[in-house]
Coordinates of C-alpha atoms in Angstrom, one line a residue:
X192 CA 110.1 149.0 36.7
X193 CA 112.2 146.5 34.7
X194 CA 111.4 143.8 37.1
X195 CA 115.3 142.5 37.0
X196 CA 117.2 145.3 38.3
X197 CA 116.3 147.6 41.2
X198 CA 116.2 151.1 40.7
X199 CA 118.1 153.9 42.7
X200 CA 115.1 154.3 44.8
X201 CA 115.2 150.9 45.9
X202 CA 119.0 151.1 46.2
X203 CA 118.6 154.1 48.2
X204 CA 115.3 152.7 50.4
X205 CA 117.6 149.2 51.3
X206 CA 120.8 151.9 52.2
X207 CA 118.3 153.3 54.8
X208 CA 117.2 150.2 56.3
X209 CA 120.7 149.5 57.0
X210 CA 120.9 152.5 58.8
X211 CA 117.8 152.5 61.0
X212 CA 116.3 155.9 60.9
X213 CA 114.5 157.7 63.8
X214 CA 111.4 159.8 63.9
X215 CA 113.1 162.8 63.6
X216 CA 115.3 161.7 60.4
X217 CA 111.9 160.2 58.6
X218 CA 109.9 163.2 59.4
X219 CA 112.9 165.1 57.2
X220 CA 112.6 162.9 55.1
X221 CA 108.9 162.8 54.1
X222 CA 108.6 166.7 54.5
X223 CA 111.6 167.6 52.5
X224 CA 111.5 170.6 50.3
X225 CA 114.4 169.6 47.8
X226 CA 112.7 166.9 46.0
X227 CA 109.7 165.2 45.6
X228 CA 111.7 161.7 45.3
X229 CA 113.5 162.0 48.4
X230 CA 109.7 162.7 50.1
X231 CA 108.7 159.1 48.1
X232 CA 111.5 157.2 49.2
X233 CA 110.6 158.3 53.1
X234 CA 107.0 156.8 52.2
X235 CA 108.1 154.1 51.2
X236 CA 110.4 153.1 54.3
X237 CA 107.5 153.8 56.0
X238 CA 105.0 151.5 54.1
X239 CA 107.5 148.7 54.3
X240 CA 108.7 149.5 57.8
X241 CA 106.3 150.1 60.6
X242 CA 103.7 148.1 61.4
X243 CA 99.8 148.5 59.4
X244 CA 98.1 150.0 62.5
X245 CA 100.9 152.8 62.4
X246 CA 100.6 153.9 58.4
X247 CA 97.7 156.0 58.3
X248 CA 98.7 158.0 61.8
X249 CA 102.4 158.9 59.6
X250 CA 100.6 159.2 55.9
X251 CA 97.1 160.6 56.6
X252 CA 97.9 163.8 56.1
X253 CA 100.0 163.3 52.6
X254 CA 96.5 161.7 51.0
X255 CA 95.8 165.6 50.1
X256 CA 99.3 166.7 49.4
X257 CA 99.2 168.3 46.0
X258 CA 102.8 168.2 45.1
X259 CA 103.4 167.1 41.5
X260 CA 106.6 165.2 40.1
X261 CA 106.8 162.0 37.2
X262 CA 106.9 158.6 38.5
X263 CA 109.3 157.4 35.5
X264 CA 110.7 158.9 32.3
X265 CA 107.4 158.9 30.6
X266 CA 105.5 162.5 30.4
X267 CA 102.4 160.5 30.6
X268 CA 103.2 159.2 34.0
X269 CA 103.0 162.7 35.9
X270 CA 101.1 162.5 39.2
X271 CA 100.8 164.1 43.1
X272 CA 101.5 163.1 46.2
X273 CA 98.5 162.4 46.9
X274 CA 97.7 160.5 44.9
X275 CA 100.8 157.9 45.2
X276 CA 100.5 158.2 49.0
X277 CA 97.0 157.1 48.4
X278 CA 98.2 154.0 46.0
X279 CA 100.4 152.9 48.8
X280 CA 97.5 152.7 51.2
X281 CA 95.1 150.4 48.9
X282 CA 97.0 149.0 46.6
X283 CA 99.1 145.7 47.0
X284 CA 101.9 145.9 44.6
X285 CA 104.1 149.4 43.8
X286 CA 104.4 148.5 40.1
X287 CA 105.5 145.1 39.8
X288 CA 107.0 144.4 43.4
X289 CA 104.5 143.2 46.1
X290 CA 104.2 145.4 48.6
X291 CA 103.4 144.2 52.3
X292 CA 100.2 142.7 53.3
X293 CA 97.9 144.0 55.2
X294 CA 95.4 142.6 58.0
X295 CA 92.2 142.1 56.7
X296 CA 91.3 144.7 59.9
X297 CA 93.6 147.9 58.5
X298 CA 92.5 147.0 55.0
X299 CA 88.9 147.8 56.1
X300 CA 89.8 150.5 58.3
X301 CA 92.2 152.3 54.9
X302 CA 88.8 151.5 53.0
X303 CA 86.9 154.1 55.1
X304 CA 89.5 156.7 55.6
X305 CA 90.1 157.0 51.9
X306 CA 86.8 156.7 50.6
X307 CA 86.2 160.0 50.8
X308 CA 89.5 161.6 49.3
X309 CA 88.1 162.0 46.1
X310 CA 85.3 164.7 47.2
X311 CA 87.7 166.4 49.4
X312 CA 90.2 166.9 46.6
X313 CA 87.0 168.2 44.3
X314 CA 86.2 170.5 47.3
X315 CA 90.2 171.7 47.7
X316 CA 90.3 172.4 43.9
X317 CA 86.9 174.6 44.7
X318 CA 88.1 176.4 47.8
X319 CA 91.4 177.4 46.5
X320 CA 89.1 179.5 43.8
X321 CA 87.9 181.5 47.2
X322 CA 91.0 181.1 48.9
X323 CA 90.1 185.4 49.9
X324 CA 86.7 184.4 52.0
X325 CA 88.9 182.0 54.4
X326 CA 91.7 184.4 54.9
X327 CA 88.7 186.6 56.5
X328 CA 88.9 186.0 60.4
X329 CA 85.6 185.2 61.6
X330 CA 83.7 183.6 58.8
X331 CA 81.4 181.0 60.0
X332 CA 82.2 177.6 58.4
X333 CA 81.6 173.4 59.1
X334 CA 84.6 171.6 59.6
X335 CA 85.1 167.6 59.1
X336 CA 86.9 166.9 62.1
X337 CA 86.4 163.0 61.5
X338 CA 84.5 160.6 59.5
X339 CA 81.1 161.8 58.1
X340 CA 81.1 164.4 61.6
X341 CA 80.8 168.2 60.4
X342 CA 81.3 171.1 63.0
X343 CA 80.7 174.3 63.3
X344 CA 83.2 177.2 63.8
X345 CA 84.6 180.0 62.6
X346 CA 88.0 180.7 60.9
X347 CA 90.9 182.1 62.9
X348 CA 93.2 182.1 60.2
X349 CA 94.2 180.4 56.7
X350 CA 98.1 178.3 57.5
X351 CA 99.6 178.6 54.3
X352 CA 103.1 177.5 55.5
X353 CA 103.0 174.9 53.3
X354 CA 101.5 175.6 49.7
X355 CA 101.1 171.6 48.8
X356 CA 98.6 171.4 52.0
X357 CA 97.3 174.3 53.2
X358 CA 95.1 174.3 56.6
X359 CA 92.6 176.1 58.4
X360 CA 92.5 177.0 61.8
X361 CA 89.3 176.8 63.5
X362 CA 87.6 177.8 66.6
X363 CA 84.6 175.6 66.6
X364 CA 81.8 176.6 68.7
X365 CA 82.3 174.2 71.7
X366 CA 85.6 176.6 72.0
X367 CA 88.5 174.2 70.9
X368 CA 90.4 174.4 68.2
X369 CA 90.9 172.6 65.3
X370 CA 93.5 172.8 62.5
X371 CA 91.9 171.2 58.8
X372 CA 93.0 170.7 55.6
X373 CA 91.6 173.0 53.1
X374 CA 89.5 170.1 51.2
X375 CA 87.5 169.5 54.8
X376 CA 86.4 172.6 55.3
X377 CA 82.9 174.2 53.9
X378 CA 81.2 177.7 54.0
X379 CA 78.0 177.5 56.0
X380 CA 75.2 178.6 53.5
X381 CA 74.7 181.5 52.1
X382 CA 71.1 184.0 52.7
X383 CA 67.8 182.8 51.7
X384 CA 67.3 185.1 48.3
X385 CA 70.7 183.4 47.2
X386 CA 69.3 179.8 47.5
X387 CA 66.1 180.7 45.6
X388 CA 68.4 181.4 42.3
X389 CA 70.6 178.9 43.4
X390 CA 68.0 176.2 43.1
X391 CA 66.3 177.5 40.0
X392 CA 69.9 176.7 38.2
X393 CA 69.5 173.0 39.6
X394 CA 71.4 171.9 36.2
X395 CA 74.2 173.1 37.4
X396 CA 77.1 171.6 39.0
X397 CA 77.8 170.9 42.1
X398 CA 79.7 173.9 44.4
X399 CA 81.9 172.2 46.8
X400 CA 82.5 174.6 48.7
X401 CA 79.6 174.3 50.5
X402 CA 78.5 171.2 49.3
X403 CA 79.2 168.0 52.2
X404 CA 78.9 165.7 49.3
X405 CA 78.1 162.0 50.0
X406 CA 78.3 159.3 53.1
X407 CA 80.9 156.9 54.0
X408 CA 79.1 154.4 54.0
X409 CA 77.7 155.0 50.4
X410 CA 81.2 155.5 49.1
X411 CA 82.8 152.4 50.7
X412 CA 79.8 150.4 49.5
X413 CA 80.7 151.4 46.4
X414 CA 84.3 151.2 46.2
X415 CA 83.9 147.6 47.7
X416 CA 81.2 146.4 45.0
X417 CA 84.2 147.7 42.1
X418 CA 86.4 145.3 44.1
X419 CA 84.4 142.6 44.0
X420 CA 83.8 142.6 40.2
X421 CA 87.3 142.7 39.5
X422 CA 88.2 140.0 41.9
X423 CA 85.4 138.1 39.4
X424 CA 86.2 139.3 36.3
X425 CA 83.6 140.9 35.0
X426 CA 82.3 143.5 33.1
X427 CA 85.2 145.8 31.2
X428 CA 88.0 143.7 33.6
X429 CA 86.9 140.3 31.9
X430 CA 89.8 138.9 30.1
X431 CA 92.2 141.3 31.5
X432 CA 95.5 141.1 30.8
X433 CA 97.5 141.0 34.4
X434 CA 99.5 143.9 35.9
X435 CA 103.3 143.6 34.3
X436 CA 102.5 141.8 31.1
X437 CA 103.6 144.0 28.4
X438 CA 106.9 144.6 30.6
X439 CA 107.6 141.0 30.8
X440 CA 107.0 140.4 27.1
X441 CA 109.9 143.2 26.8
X442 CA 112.2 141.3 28.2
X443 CA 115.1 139.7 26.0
X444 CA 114.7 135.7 25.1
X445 CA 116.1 133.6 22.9
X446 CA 114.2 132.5 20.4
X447 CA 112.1 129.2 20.3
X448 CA 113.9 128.4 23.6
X449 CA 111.1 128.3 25.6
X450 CA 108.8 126.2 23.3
X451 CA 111.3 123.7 23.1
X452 CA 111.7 123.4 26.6
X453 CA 107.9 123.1 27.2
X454 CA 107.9 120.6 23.7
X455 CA 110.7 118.4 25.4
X456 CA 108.6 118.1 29.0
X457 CA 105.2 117.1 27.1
X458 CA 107.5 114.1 24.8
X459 CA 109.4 113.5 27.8
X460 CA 109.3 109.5 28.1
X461 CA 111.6 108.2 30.8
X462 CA 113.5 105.0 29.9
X463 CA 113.1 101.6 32.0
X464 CA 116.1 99.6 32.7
X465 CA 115.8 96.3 31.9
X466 CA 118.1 93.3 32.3
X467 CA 119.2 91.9 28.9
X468 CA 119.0 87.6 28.7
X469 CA 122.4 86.8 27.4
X470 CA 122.0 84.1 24.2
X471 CA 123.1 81.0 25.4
X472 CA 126.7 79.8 24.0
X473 CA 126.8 76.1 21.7
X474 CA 128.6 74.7 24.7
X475 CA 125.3 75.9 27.6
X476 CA 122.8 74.8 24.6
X477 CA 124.6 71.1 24.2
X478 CA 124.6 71.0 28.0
X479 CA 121.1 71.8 28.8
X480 CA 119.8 69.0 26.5
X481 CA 121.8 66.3 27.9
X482 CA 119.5 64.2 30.1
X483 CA 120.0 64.5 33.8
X484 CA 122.2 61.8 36.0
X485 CA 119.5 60.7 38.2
X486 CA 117.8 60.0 34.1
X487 CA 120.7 58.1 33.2
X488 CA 120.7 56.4 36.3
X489 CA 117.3 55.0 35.8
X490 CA 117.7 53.9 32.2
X491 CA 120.6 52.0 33.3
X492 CA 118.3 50.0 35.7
X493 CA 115.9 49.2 32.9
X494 CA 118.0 48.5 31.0
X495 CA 120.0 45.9 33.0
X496 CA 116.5 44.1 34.1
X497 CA 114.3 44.4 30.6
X498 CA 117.2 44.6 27.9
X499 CA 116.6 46.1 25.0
X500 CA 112.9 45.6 23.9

């Protein structure tokens, strides 16, 4: 992040580029147990390497991934997988260095598919509290097999094969089988008498795991209309000092050099060249106030016809 030299990542991100790694070798790479940084720097090959209609097939599962590890030096910078697999998807610079673009079509697309991340990691928190009931073969639950579609199954067993995502398999009830990230997956409601002391506690908070929370479309509409009054401005954002700002005021000048540069283009006058007369000499002067010889010439004539007056 010092915006002049590139860190090991980076250095170790261009080394494999040279390479040219294949599926296999990125899949190591993404779902490697030794670090955490050798999993970023196989997202990051991936979010500058393949093409935008590819990302979300390679990094849709890793939006839930709860994996923790520091981003930099700082304590304060601790975060998950998740969560920077998610910054990769919607945002357009990883710190100060622009990431690639992405068509306005896959932007849209990214929109929808991670509007919803935020309840499913509320609901993943929740299950994990009851992680018992889904071990339980049998019990009846509603899977989200896509967006804003719940169906209903039962639980063949809990895949805990990886602790950072852990999956259910489902049997739904058209008879196929689905395999879902914890965070998708609710109980179906509980017995009558329950929901009668359920509801007179309607202060209380929400319980995700059985709770679908809210639509797509209400969460997109809502993530887009935040969007829009940054793009503006607006609000808390008005006035805001840019992404990089206090890093770039970090870095080392000399002092007063660049007010005098910008002082030296606002006085810049530029200089006309123009010839300069030479002074005439006593010997051009004398010259040019002798009479001419056609003059002379004349005077002679009147002066031989007339005389002198």
């Amino acid at each position: 992040n010092s915006g002049t030299l590139p860190s090991a990542l980076f250095c170790c991100l261009y080394r494999f580029f040279t390479l040219g790694l294949d599926v296999r070798q990125l899949r190591r790479l993404i779902d490697s147990t030794e670090s955490p940084y050798i999993r970023c720097c196989g997202f990051l090959y991936i979010r500058y390497g393949l093409p935008p209609d590819q990302l979300w097939s390679w990094l849709g599962e890793y939006v839930l991934d709860d994996e923790e590890f520091n981003t930099s030096p700082e304590a304060e910078s601790r975060t998950n997988i998740g969560h920077y697999v998610e910054a990769l998807l919607s945002q357009d610079k990883y710190f100060n260095t622009v990431l690639p673009r992405l068509p306005m079509v896959t932007k849209r697309q990214l929109e929808e598919r991670l509007s919803a991340i935020g309840q499913f990691r509320l609901r993943t928190k929740a299950n994990k509290q009851i992680l018992d009931e889904f071990r339980q073969s049998g019990v009846r639950v509603e899977a989200c097999v896509s967006l804003d579609e719940w169906l209903a199954g039962r639980v063949l067993e809990l895949d805990e094969d990886v602790p950072t995502r852990i999956k259910v398999i489902t049997r739904l009830d058209d008879g196929t089988e689905e395999s879902v990230h914890l965070g998708k997956v609710i109980l179906c409601k509980r017995s009558r008498s329950h929901g009668r002391r359920s509801r007179s506690r309607s202060r209380s908070p929400k319980d995700w795991s059985r709770h679908k929370g809210r639509s797509t479309k209400e969460l997109v509409d809502e993530l887009r209309s935040r969007d829009r009054e940054k793009a503006v401005c607006s609000g808390k954002d008005y006035a805001r000092k840019p992404v990089g700002y206090k890093a770039a005021c970090a870095l080392p000048r000399d002092q007063g050099a660049a007010s005098y540069r910008l002082m030296e283009e606002e006085t810049f006058v530029p200089v006309r060249r123009t010839r300069s007369r030479r002074s005439p000499s006593p010997e051009t002067e004398s010259f040019g106030k002798r009479p001419s010889l056609e003059h002379q010439a004349r005077m002679q004539q009147l002066f031989e016809k007339y005389g002198a007056a």
